[in-house]
């Protein structure tokens, strides 16, 4: 795997731009950017488990449900504020993810897809039928995030909550993926057998990849709950899991910035379609198919290929 | 409620699940890919009948015939346009491609036909009848009979027809089959066509008893469960698995609650995969290094 130590200054510059941009952008754009950021956090989890570690996961919507419902219920039933509730829910999702990873002991690609799919479906059935707790099919209101007595509800205020969190998580994950752990994950995808011969506990690391993706899914789900202010079991089904897989495919599969690119495409597609809103799902699915068949590297891969063509010598370093 | 009643209702549902599962098993054996979009093709089959009747002034039965042909052509297109170009890609990519096919069909149906439910004609009278205390409708009997006919036709096809035997040979050993002069790429295409037509038949049988909406594609999960129960490589296993799931599900719905009925399939799927991944009838496949 390519090891890039991204210069610290670049990250700082990016953070400065992200923090300054809302001051000159419209409220609606800022809200959209916040949604892109929370979607990208969920997608980041998938980049780890599916992109890097090569384990198909259709459980990401279930994890984001754990985050969204978990944080909202902690707030309404126990009065736990969201800044504690979301990390707690993320920890729970992490444990659930670890368990799911352990259960996947003997499972190859297809069966893993089926089990994670079933997990999403079971969580969704639970959300729909445990009406006294979750509000069932009627849905659940998410109490607003309150900091120092002030309710943060505007897209502008939430942007300054979600985007710094996303920034920190992306920075953390990109460092993690360049570390020993990241290399073990990449090796899981390439050859489990080789890892075993090196005395590495494959099962533990597989479970760890799922745990990380679960925790990230829950953080993203919890934050998005604050943005949408309303939860409905329909928003956390198998289709939503597939959509998140599509986000990372379109963005660039193993690419960490790809998670942001894919999320941006997903959030902005409805806008490009104008009066043809009914077709947004089709456009999305066809885009996904085109990417798979024609550009397996996704947007990030297409960008990298372009950059390599412009600077022929840089390509050789890989 | 009476046991015979549960058996009858369970077998009706199970027969359709078995048809879906047969499609999965066929594609899996022929190409070693589980087609995660097959459930959506089930829904598509039923929608095709509705669409054809909307635009062509023809009766129900010819519309079904045309819909089956269209479904077969659609399966052919999926194989040629999507699955064949990515044949050499990792299994992960192929799985995601089949999911994408499903998503495209589902969203296409939602865009063209709307999210609402469409009425769908029964094959025979749905009026409840009673025989020795067991309630039934001719429509449900028709489903079972149609499913049995299809399974019988498949059996004859595989056991006694040259093309069927070529398909089996390709499933077992594509290299060997091609050395024997079997045109493997053509056979793979025909496997996709057959599975797509099976899915469409299942959709047409099922549409009257469930709601015909874009959500109907979720039937695919029942098909997976049945195929996993039967071992994913065995055609008779898929049939038996279908009946088992149909009966268990109906019993759970009657004796426990409808919420449990919904969850039964998923729990059974997880349980079987973890406890007995080779299914009830399949032999354990040891992963080779």
XYZ file of C-alpha atoms in Angstrom, chain A residues 51-302:
252
model
C -12.924 -0.663 0.571
C -9.736 -1.318 2.516
C -10.447 -4.561 4.358
C -12.471 -6.041 1.484
C -15.412 -7.285 3.575
C -18.804 -6.589 1.992
C -21.053 -4.843 4.471
C -24.717 -4.118 3.964
C -25.054 -3.309 7.648
C -24.082 0.352 7.471
C -27.681 1.578 7.556
C -28.243 -0.539 10.682
C -25.248 1.059 12.360
C -26.389 4.534 11.433
C -29.817 3.601 12.830
C -28.145 2.602 16.095
C -26.444 6.001 16.172
C -29.488 8.039 15.212
C -32.078 6.206 17.315
C -29.629 5.566 20.138
C -28.712 9.223 20.551
C -32.297 10.425 20.120
C -33.653 7.916 22.665
C -30.888 8.651 25.174
C -31.855 12.311 24.879
C -35.633 11.892 25.123
C -35.842 9.057 27.671
C -32.806 9.749 29.869
C -31.993 13.376 29.142
C -28.484 12.577 27.911
C -27.297 15.448 25.677
C -26.343 14.554 22.111
C -22.640 15.272 22.629
C -22.561 12.354 25.075
C -25.373 10.393 23.447
C -23.771 10.095 19.994
C -20.419 8.800 21.321
C -22.288 6.353 23.571
C -24.376 5.107 20.658
C -21.203 4.894 18.575
C -19.582 2.738 21.247
C -22.635 0.477 21.237
C -22.499 0.245 17.428
C -18.795 -0.515 17.682
C -19.507 -3.435 20.005
C -22.306 -4.609 17.706
C -19.926 -4.314 14.773
C -17.270 -6.333 16.570
C -19.851 -9.026 17.286
C -20.975 -9.052 13.665
C -17.353 -9.342 12.595
C -16.829 -12.318 14.912
C -19.946 -13.981 13.559
C -18.529 -13.642 10.072
C -15.757 -16.119 11.007
C -16.244 -18.547 8.186
C -18.100 -16.365 5.774
C -16.879 -15.411 2.349
C -18.141 -12.600 0.147
C -21.679 -13.721 -0.605
C -22.627 -15.052 2.785
C -21.182 -12.000 4.479
C -23.343 -9.824 2.256
C -26.375 -11.926 3.192
C -25.694 -11.838 6.940
C -25.077 -8.103 7.029
C -28.174 -7.611 4.889
C -30.201 -9.700 7.330
C -28.814 -7.669 10.224
C -30.048 -4.438 8.625
C -33.436 -6.010 8.019
C -33.678 -7.254 11.627
C -32.799 -3.814 13.015
C -35.396 -2.269 10.733
C -38.090 -4.742 11.809
C -37.165 -3.937 15.423
C -37.479 -0.196 14.817
C -40.832 -0.662 13.127
C -42.420 -2.996 15.644
C -41.017 -1.877 19.016
C -43.450 1.001 18.944
C -43.378 1.953 22.625
C -39.686 2.721 22.367
C -39.055 3.881 18.816
C -42.404 5.322 17.784
C -42.710 2.562 15.166
C -43.584 3.477 11.611
C -44.781 6.904 12.777
C -41.198 7.920 13.442
C -39.360 9.729 16.188
C -38.554 13.390 16.706
C -34.904 14.095 17.423
C -34.429 16.588 20.264
C -32.126 19.439 19.201
C -28.532 19.585 20.272
C -28.284 21.994 23.189
C -24.950 23.549 24.078
C -24.709 25.937 27.051
C -28.445 26.519 27.073
C -28.626 27.318 23.342
C -30.430 25.057 20.896
C -28.397 24.461 17.762
C -30.939 23.893 15.006
C -29.914 26.032 12.029
C -27.938 24.483 9.189
C -25.285 27.089 9.887
C -24.853 26.158 13.564
C -24.931 22.429 12.841
C -22.328 22.880 10.107
C -19.896 24.046 12.776
C -20.716 20.898 14.772
C -20.714 18.292 12.018
C -17.891 19.487 9.799
C -15.193 19.738 12.521
C -16.197 16.258 13.757
C -16.004 14.922 10.212
C -12.669 16.659 9.727
C -11.221 15.092 12.876
C -12.536 11.640 11.936
C -11.167 11.849 8.399
C -7.797 13.002 9.679
C -7.781 10.224 12.266
C -8.809 7.512 9.814
C -6.345 8.567 7.146
C -3.549 8.368 9.710
C -4.877 5.051 10.968
C -4.947 3.628 7.441
C -1.297 4.614 6.988
C -0.398 2.819 10.213
C 0.186 -0.857 10.950
C -3.571 -1.326 11.463
C -4.323 0.074 8.023
C -1.798 -2.259 6.454
C -3.332 -5.238 8.253
C -6.757 -4.225 6.926
C -5.407 -3.950 3.381
C -3.749 -7.336 3.789
C -7.087 -8.831 4.909
C -8.446 -7.905 1.521
C -5.456 -9.240 -0.364
C -4.724 -12.500 1.417
C -6.064 -13.737 4.715
C -3.856 -16.769 4.412
C -0.713 -14.667 4.183
C -1.783 -12.801 7.314
C -2.339 -16.057 9.160
C 1.095 -17.324 8.268
C 2.479 -14.140 9.843
C 0.753 -15.079 13.084
C -1.881 -12.372 12.875
C -5.298 -13.030 14.335
C -7.379 -12.529 11.214
C -10.703 -12.818 12.981
C -9.856 -10.116 15.502
C -8.855 -7.660 12.802
C -11.894 -8.438 10.670
C -14.077 -7.786 13.696
C -12.114 -4.613 14.412
C -12.759 -3.353 10.885
C -16.477 -3.948 11.394
C -16.342 -2.290 14.817
C -14.711 0.833 13.360
C -17.168 0.988 10.506
C -20.049 0.514 12.949
C -18.870 3.306 15.218
C -18.371 5.677 12.279
C -21.765 4.719 10.864
C -23.356 5.533 14.213
C -21.601 8.899 14.520
C -22.712 9.805 10.998
C -26.248 8.585 11.695
C -26.441 10.459 15.009
C -25.250 13.706 13.441
C -27.571 13.330 10.484
C -30.437 12.793 12.924
C -29.720 16.248 14.350
C -29.843 17.672 10.826
C -33.020 15.983 9.663
C -34.648 16.271 13.159
C -36.888 13.287 12.389
C -36.240 9.535 12.223
C -38.300 6.971 10.363
C -37.525 3.231 10.125
C -37.829 3.511 6.338
C -34.646 5.554 6.277
C -32.564 2.685 7.635
C -33.190 -0.287 5.379
C -31.239 -2.513 3.034
C -31.680 -0.016 0.217
C -30.009 2.687 2.305
C -27.132 0.288 2.967
C -26.785 -0.328 -0.756
C -26.875 3.418 -1.364
C -23.969 3.874 1.054
C -22.005 1.160 -0.731
C -22.762 3.063 -3.928
C -21.409 6.241 -2.329
C -18.008 4.671 -1.801
C -17.980 3.007 -5.222
C -18.757 6.259 -6.971
C -16.311 8.144 -4.776
C -13.488 5.690 -5.217
C -13.897 2.536 -3.136
C -10.631 2.490 -1.166
C -10.118 6.231 -1.283
C -10.702 8.243 1.889
C -11.370 11.543 0.074
C -13.576 9.448 -2.211
C -16.049 9.092 0.664
C -16.571 12.861 0.556
C -16.744 12.953 -3.251
C -19.317 10.156 -3.360
C -21.404 11.758 -0.617
C -21.313 15.094 -2.431
C -22.523 13.475 -5.658
C -25.283 11.723 -3.739
C -26.478 14.869 -1.971
C -26.230 17.083 -5.062
C -27.815 14.758 -7.664
C -31.399 15.839 -6.874
C -30.365 19.406 -7.584
C -28.888 18.623 -11.013
C -32.103 16.906 -12.054
C -34.318 19.950 -11.575
C -37.854 18.938 -12.497
C -37.049 15.249 -12.852
C -36.889 14.407 -9.139
C -38.671 11.095 -9.648
C -35.662 9.873 -11.599
C -33.010 10.591 -8.982
C -32.927 6.975 -7.778
C -32.557 5.678 -11.345
C -29.846 8.194 -12.183
C -27.998 7.173 -9.037
C -28.277 3.441 -9.811
C -27.222 3.885 -13.440
C -24.291 6.042 -12.370
C -23.276 3.259 -10.002
C -23.476 0.637 -12.765
C -21.480 2.827 -15.152
C -18.812 3.355 -12.523
C -18.540 -0.363 -11.789
C -18.344 -1.398 -15.415
C -16.318 1.472 -16.865
C -14.377 3.168 -14.034
C -13.793 0.692 -11.222
C -11.606 3.308 -9.477
C -14.503 5.697 -8.980
C -14.215 9.483 -9.144
C -11.087 9.540 -6.996
C -9.510 6.892 -9.206
C -10.434 8.784 -12.357
